[in-house]
Tab-separated table of C-alpha atoms in Angstrom:
chain	number	residue	atom	x	y	z
A	14	MET	CA	5.332	8.123	9.980
A	15	ARG	CA	4.568	11.705	9.042
A	16	THR	CA	2.605	14.009	11.295
A	17	ALA	CA	0.944	15.248	8.105
A	18	THR	CA	-1.732	12.569	8.245
A	19	SER	CA	-4.893	13.036	10.257
A	20	LEU	CA	-7.184	10.037	10.254
A	21	ALA	CA	-10.406	9.426	12.124
A	22	LEU	CA	-12.502	6.284	12.265
A	23	CYS	CA	-16.344	5.862	12.465
A	24	ALA	CA	-17.938	2.309	10.055
A	25	ALA	CA	-21.388	1.875	8.694
A	26	LEU	CA	-22.603	3.358	5.445
A	27	ALA	CA	-21.677	1.664	2.195
A	28	GLY	CA	-18.280	2.647	0.825
A	29	PRO	CA	-16.343	1.066	-2.056
A	30	PRO	CA	-12.876	-0.415	-1.482
A	31	LEU	CA	-11.304	2.211	-3.754
A	32	LEU	CA	-12.315	5.745	-2.905
A	33	ALA	CA	-11.684	8.885	-4.925
A	34	GLY	CA	-10.676	12.008	-3.044
A	35	CYS	CA	-13.569	14.339	-2.343
A	36	GLY	CA	-14.399	17.225	-0.025
A	37	THR	CA	-15.000	17.187	3.691
A	38	GLY	CA	-18.137	15.350	4.768
A	39	ALA	CA	-19.341	11.910	5.734
A	40	ALA	CA	-20.187	9.333	3.105
A	41	GLY	CA	-23.891	9.434	2.446
A	42	GLY	CA	-24.123	13.232	2.518
A	43	PRO	CA	-25.247	15.717	5.173
A	44	GLU	CA	-28.552	13.925	5.696
A	45	ALA	CA	-26.783	10.760	6.847
A	46	SER	CA	-24.506	12.685	9.225
A	47	ALA	CA	-27.405	14.659	10.712
A	48	ALA	CA	-29.064	11.432	11.903
A	49	CYS	CA	-26.016	10.426	13.926
A	50	ALA	CA	-24.865	11.570	17.360
A	51	SER	CA	-21.663	13.549	17.718
A	52	ALA	CA	-18.570	11.395	17.473
A	53	SER	CA	-16.651	10.603	20.641
A	54	PRO	CA	-12.972	9.582	20.687
A	55	VAL	CA	-12.020	5.959	21.301
A	56	ALA	CA	-8.532	5.292	22.602
A	57	ASP	CA	-6.417	2.783	20.704
A	58	PRO	CA	-5.937	-0.326	22.909
A	59	ALA	CA	-2.190	-0.325	22.285
A	60	GLY	CA	-1.861	3.419	22.858
A	61	ARG	CA	-0.862	4.140	19.255
A	62	THR	CA	-1.608	7.579	17.842
A	63	TRP	CA	-0.899	6.986	14.137
A	64	ASP	CA	0.356	10.534	13.581
A	65	ASN	CA	-2.615	12.357	15.068
A	66	VAL	CA	-5.039	9.623	14.059
A	67	THR	CA	-8.199	9.732	16.149
A	68	LEU	CA	-10.614	6.833	16.544
A	69	LEU	CA	-14.235	7.946	16.762
A	70	SER	CA	-17.483	6.162	17.546
A	71	ARG	CA	-21.021	7.418	17.122
A	72	THR	CA	-24.568	6.091	17.238
A	73	CYS	CA	-26.989	6.647	14.372
A	74	GLY	CA	-30.712	6.493	15.117
A	75	ALA	CA	-32.505	6.165	18.421
A	76	SER	CA	-31.202	2.680	19.227
A	77	GLY	CA	-28.664	1.963	16.515
A	78	PRO	CA	-25.354	0.246	17.308
A	79	PRO	CA	-22.078	2.210	17.223
A	80	VAL	CA	-20.846	2.831	13.687
A	81	THR	CA	-17.515	3.862	12.212
A	82	GLU	CA	-16.193	6.088	9.426
A	83	PHE	CA	-12.671	7.023	8.496
A	84	GLU	CA	-11.323	10.460	7.712
A	85	VAL	CA	-8.015	11.470	6.154
A	86	THR	CA	-6.479	14.934	6.037
A	87	ASN	CA	-3.569	15.875	3.807
A	88	THR	CA	-1.448	18.624	5.335
A	89	GLU	CA	1.464	18.154	2.963
A	90	LYS	CA	2.228	20.246	-0.104
A	91	GLU	CA	1.409	17.613	-2.725
A	92	ALA	CA	-1.571	15.382	-3.437
A	93	LEU	CA	-1.400	12.044	-1.625
A	94	THR	CA	-2.975	8.631	-1.995
A	95	PHE	CA	-3.720	6.932	1.320
A	96	THR	CA	-3.856	3.161	1.858
A	97	LEU	CA	-5.344	2.195	5.207
A	98	THR	CA	-5.413	-1.270	6.779
A	99	PHE	CA	-7.984	-2.073	9.452
A	100	THR	CA	-8.664	-4.997	11.740
A	101	LEU	CA	-12.335	-5.732	12.459
A	102	MET	CA	-13.031	-7.251	15.874
A	103	ASN	CA	-16.124	-8.756	17.433
A	104	GLY	CA	-17.645	-7.736	20.752
A	105	PHE	CA	-15.186	-9.953	22.622
A	106	GLY	CA	-12.203	-8.105	21.168
A	107	GLU	CA	-11.256	-10.996	18.884
A	108	ALA	CA	-9.848	-10.123	15.455
A	109	MET	CA	-12.246	-11.408	12.807
A	110	ASP	CA	-10.972	-9.909	9.563
A	111	THR	CA	-8.510	-7.483	8.003
A	112	THR	CA	-9.568	-5.029	5.322
A	113	THR	CA	-7.814	-2.361	3.265
A	114	ARG	CA	-9.147	0.900	1.857
A	115	THR	CA	-7.492	3.280	-0.589
A	116	VAL	CA	-8.323	6.978	-0.862
A	117	GLU	CA	-6.916	8.449	-4.044
A	118	SER	CA	-5.553	11.916	-4.767
A	119	VAL	CA	-6.311	13.836	-1.595
A	120	ARG	CA	-5.309	17.418	-2.337
A	121	PRO	CA	-3.115	19.512	0.008
A	122	GLY	CA	-5.267	20.853	2.824
A	123	GLN	CA	-8.190	18.598	1.926
A	124	THR	CA	-10.083	16.388	4.386
A	125	VAL	CA	-11.941	13.337	3.100
A	126	ARG	CA	-14.331	11.169	5.072
A	127	HIS	CA	-15.823	7.829	4.069
A	128	ALA	CA	-17.623	4.985	5.742
A	129	LEU	CA	-15.811	1.767	6.487
A	130	ASP	CA	-17.702	-1.299	5.333
A	131	THR	CA	-17.117	-5.014	4.916
A	132	GLU	CA	-17.743	-7.357	2.024
A	133	ASP	CA	-20.815	-8.598	3.879
A	134	GLY	CA	-22.395	-5.135	3.860
A	135	PRO	CA	-23.157	-2.367	6.351
A	136	ALA	CA	-24.881	-4.635	8.870
A	137	ALA	CA	-21.736	-6.728	9.321
A	138	ALA	CA	-19.616	-3.607	9.761
A	139	ARG	CA	-21.967	-2.263	12.440
A	140	GLY	CA	-21.411	-5.389	14.492
A	141	SER	CA	-17.637	-4.984	14.418
A	142	ARG	CA	-15.151	-2.702	16.077
A	143	ALA	CA	-12.445	-1.303	13.814
A	144	ARG	CA	-8.805	-0.647	14.625
A	145	ILE	CA	-6.212	0.899	12.351
A	146	ILE	CA	-3.167	-1.322	12.024
A	147	LYS	CA	-1.298	0.392	9.181
A	148	VAL	CA	-1.305	3.678	7.252
A	149	ARG	CA	0.673	4.203	4.063
A	150	THR	CA	0.777	7.404	2.004
A	151	VAL	CA	2.451	8.014	-1.344
A	152	PRO	CA	2.472	10.973	-3.731
A	153	ALA	CA	-0.656	10.653	-5.845
A	154	ASP	CA	1.269	10.876	-9.124
A	155	GLU	CA	3.476	7.933	-8.023
A	156	ALA	CA	0.754	5.712	-6.569
A	157	ALA	CA	0.503	2.146	-7.845
A	158	ALA	CA	-2.956	1.300	-9.177
A	159	ALA	CA	-3.973	-2.184	-10.275
A	160	SER	CA	-7.199	-0.960	-11.849
A	161	GLY	CA	-8.844	2.161	-13.185
A	162	ALA	CA	-7.695	4.340	-16.041
A	163	CYS	CA	-4.294	3.539	-17.539
A	164	PRO	CA	-1.653	6.010	-16.288
A	165	PRO	CA	-0.252	8.550	-18.776
A	166	SER	CA	2.946	6.456	-18.889
A	167	GLY	CA	0.987	3.602	-20.494
A	168	ILE	CA	2.173	1.112	-17.856
A	169	ARG	CA	1.137	-0.123	-14.438
A	170	VAL	CA	3.743	-1.153	-11.859
A	171	THR	CA	2.488	-3.069	-8.820
A	172	ALA	CA	3.861	-5.391	-6.130
A	173	ASP	CA	2.251	-8.640	-5.032
A	174	ARG	CA	1.918	-9.899	-1.470
A	175	GLY	CA	4.936	-12.167	-1.805
A	176	ASP	CA	5.975	-15.396	-0.093
A	177	ALA	CA	7.825	-15.979	3.147
A	178	ALA	CA	9.490	-19.131	4.519
A	179	MET	CA	12.252	-19.696	7.079
A	180	GLY	CA	13.357	-16.066	6.999
A	181	LEU	CA	13.411	-15.881	3.181
A	182	ARG	CA	11.182	-13.265	1.564
A	183	VAL	CA	10.236	-13.012	-2.127
A	184	VAL	CA	8.015	-10.291	-3.617
A	185	GLY	CA	7.170	-9.900	-7.289
A	186	LEU	CA	7.102	-6.574	-9.108
A	187	HIS	CA	4.662	-6.611	-12.023
A	188	LEU	CA	4.785	-4.392	-15.094
A	189	LEU	CA	1.667	-4.283	-17.266
A	190	ASN	CA	1.483	-2.525	-20.615
A	191	CYS	CA	-1.985	-0.960	-20.451
A	192	GLY	CA	-1.258	1.558	-23.214
A	193	PRO	CA	-1.918	1.412	-26.954
A	194	ALA	CA	1.699	0.924	-28.093
A	195	ALA	CA	4.480	-1.593	-27.472
A	196	TYR	CA	6.647	-0.989	-24.382
A	197	ALA	CA	10.256	-2.204	-24.179
A	198	VAL	CA	12.423	-2.845	-21.114
A	199	ASP	CA	15.890	-4.352	-20.878
A	200	GLY	CA	17.595	-5.313	-17.646
A	201	TYR	CA	16.629	-4.616	-14.065
A	202	PRO	CA	14.098	-2.220	-12.582
A	203	GLY	CA	15.579	0.747	-10.754
A	204	LEU	CA	14.881	0.713	-7.016
A	205	GLN	CA	15.042	3.288	-4.245
A	206	LEU	CA	14.205	2.049	-0.750
A	207	LEU	CA	12.251	4.412	1.516
A	208	ASP	CA	11.497	4.298	5.234
A	209	GLU	CA	8.186	5.027	6.964
A	210	ASP	CA	8.683	8.756	6.409
A	211	ARG	CA	9.401	8.107	2.716
A	212	GLU	CA	13.021	9.103	3.255
A	213	PRO	CA	15.809	7.169	1.487
A	214	VAL	CA	17.178	4.122	3.318
A	215	SER	CA	20.972	3.854	3.422
A	216	GLY	CA	23.257	0.937	4.099
A	217	VAL	CA	21.461	-1.625	1.902
A	218	ARG	CA	23.149	-3.089	-1.179
A	219	ILE	CA	20.819	-3.729	-4.100
A	220	LEU	CA	22.187	-6.752	-5.944
A	221	HIS	CA	21.417	-7.638	-9.555
A	222	GLY	CA	20.138	-11.189	-9.423
A	223	THR	CA	18.666	-13.133	-6.520
A	224	ASP	CA	20.997	-16.128	-6.536
A	225	THR	CA	23.197	-14.642	-3.777
A	226	ILE	CA	20.094	-14.475	-1.565
A	227	SER	CA	18.787	-17.957	-2.423
A	228	SER	CA	18.708	-20.277	-5.409
A	229	GLY	CA	15.655	-21.387	-7.345
A	230	ILE	CA	13.440	-18.350	-6.806
A	231	GLY	CA	13.371	-17.106	-10.392
A	232	GLY	CA	15.523	-14.013	-10.261
A	233	ASP	CA	18.940	-15.138	-11.501
A	234	ALA	CA	18.324	-15.277	-15.263
A	235	THR	CA	20.483	-13.325	-17.699
A	236	PRO	CA	18.777	-10.019	-18.553
A	237	ARG	CA	17.142	-10.013	-21.990
A	238	PRO	CA	15.311	-7.322	-23.933
A	239	VAL	CA	11.566	-7.583	-23.323
A	240	THR	CA	8.962	-5.990	-25.566
A	241	LEU	CA	5.432	-5.933	-24.231
A	242	ARG	CA	2.517	-5.561	-26.584
A	243	PRO	CA	-0.656	-3.945	-25.208
A	244	GLY	CA	-2.087	-6.204	-22.515
A	245	GLU	CA	1.157	-8.106	-21.910
A	246	SER	CA	3.143	-7.975	-18.684
A	247	ALA	CA	6.525	-8.740	-17.176
A	248	TYR	CA	7.744	-9.425	-13.661
A	249	ALA	CA	10.910	-8.998	-11.600
A	250	ASN	CA	11.427	-10.703	-8.245
A	251	LEU	CA	12.777	-9.056	-5.105
A	252	ALA	CA	14.404	-11.393	-2.586
A	253	TRP	CA	15.896	-10.863	0.851
A	254	ARG	CA	16.346	-12.470	4.245
A	255	ASN	CA	15.078	-10.874	7.416
A	256	THR	CA	17.839	-12.331	9.568
A	257	THR	CA	18.655	-10.128	12.545
A	258	GLY	CA	22.129	-10.100	14.052
A	259	ALA	CA	24.403	-7.367	15.310
A	260	GLY	CA	23.309	-3.855	14.432
A	261	GLU	CA	19.965	-2.186	13.846
A	262	ALA	CA	17.302	-3.918	11.782
A	263	VAL	CA	16.266	-2.078	8.618
A	264	ASN	CA	12.664	-1.790	7.479
A	265	ALA	CA	11.731	-0.212	4.156
A	266	PRO	CA	7.944	-0.179	3.718
A	267	TYR	CA	8.151	1.756	0.443
A	268	VAL	CA	10.088	1.057	-2.756
A	269	ARG	CA	10.252	3.641	-5.533
A	270	VAL	CA	10.394	1.669	-8.774
A	271	THR	CA	11.571	2.913	-12.171
A	272	ALA	CA	10.712	0.435	-14.933
A	273	LYS	CA	13.610	1.702	-17.057
A	274	ALA	CA	15.807	4.761	-17.365
A	275	GLY	CA	13.683	7.857	-17.879
A	276	ALA	CA	10.405	6.189	-16.884
A	277	ALA	CA	8.082	7.841	-14.380
A	278	PRO	CA	8.642	6.379	-10.888
A	279	VAL	CA	5.956	4.369	-9.107
A	280	THR	CA	5.994	3.870	-5.331
A	281	VAL	CA	4.877	0.445	-4.090
A	282	THR	CA	4.660	-0.888	-0.534
A	283	PRO	CA	6.198	-4.384	-0.315
A	284	GLU	CA	7.079	-3.838	3.385
A	285	LEU	CA	10.710	-4.939	3.219
A	286	ASP	CA	11.844	-6.272	6.622
A	287	LEU	CA	15.520	-6.544	5.764
A	288	GLY	CA	16.788	-7.360	9.249
A	289	THR	CA	20.503	-6.619	9.558
A	290	THR	CA	21.534	-8.402	6.343
A	291	GLY	CA	22.010	-5.173	4.345
A	292	ARG	CA	21.174	-6.896	1.038
A	293	LEU	CA	18.283	-6.979	-1.396
A	294	GLY	CA	18.386	-9.019	-4.606
A	295	VAL	CA	16.414	-7.967	-7.686
A	296	GLY	CA	15.854	-10.100	-10.755
A	297	PRO	CA	15.645	-8.849	-14.347
A	298	TRP	CA	12.390	-8.042	-16.096
A	299	THR	CA	11.013	-11.300	-17.525
A	300	LYS	CA	7.998	-11.610	-19.768
A	301	ASP	CA	5.001	-13.177	-18.055
A	302	ASP	CA	4.100	-16.067	-20.367
A	303	THR	CA	0.540	-16.140	-19.054
A	304	THR	CA	-0.123	-12.790	-20.765
A	305	ALA	CA	1.976	-13.350	-23.877
A	306	ARG	CA	-0.046	-13.602	-27.120
């Protein structure tokens, strides 16, 4: 993890799941912040620091319950998109839910603060205690986005949550043509595996086809040219085993994906736990028949 990220927690006022980068200040404006007591640090139960992440708690109103916000600071030299995963716990310390928030395009040197909320609204969030369990940051111009304006490339590249069974892992990469013109691919997506610091991972062979990892998982077809009309999509499966034997286990949270030669890269976070196998299988781009017209 990079020491570039500063993150603080404090959860109450309404905040959407997808948050655009904005200037320093709590969600709800200065008036909302003025009604709250000064934040006090809360130590992480497991002693984690999350690269200078600080947990904060404050009380709003004369007898209000503790509330939580989150704050991100970008101290790198390029704009970043932050994806934060939280666990919400009840008063007994029991985990009740997991929620994710994305803060887009935080500029270098910028600090952004937002309220953490739940699907049930601010009242439910006030009754919970939040803990950060994962922080992921990618360059803003490479961030995967499943919604919003179509990227200048005219395509969206995303990764699904995947399936896991008996040490076998399968994650799908999805390519959507959201532009106005046809988009053609032929063969396999280009992949670069990155560690938690977004540095290249070495010692892992990327195999064309998934049949050497396991049979029957939809990634061993012969590559064929695929032309996607606007609104159509294609997929390519990633497959690996997380078997751990002799040597050091390899984890690659980030994968930099290039849909085809010359395409703009997109960084996704499939959280590859490759164990000590040293192999990752990738299937060819295949048209998704559910979007074909």
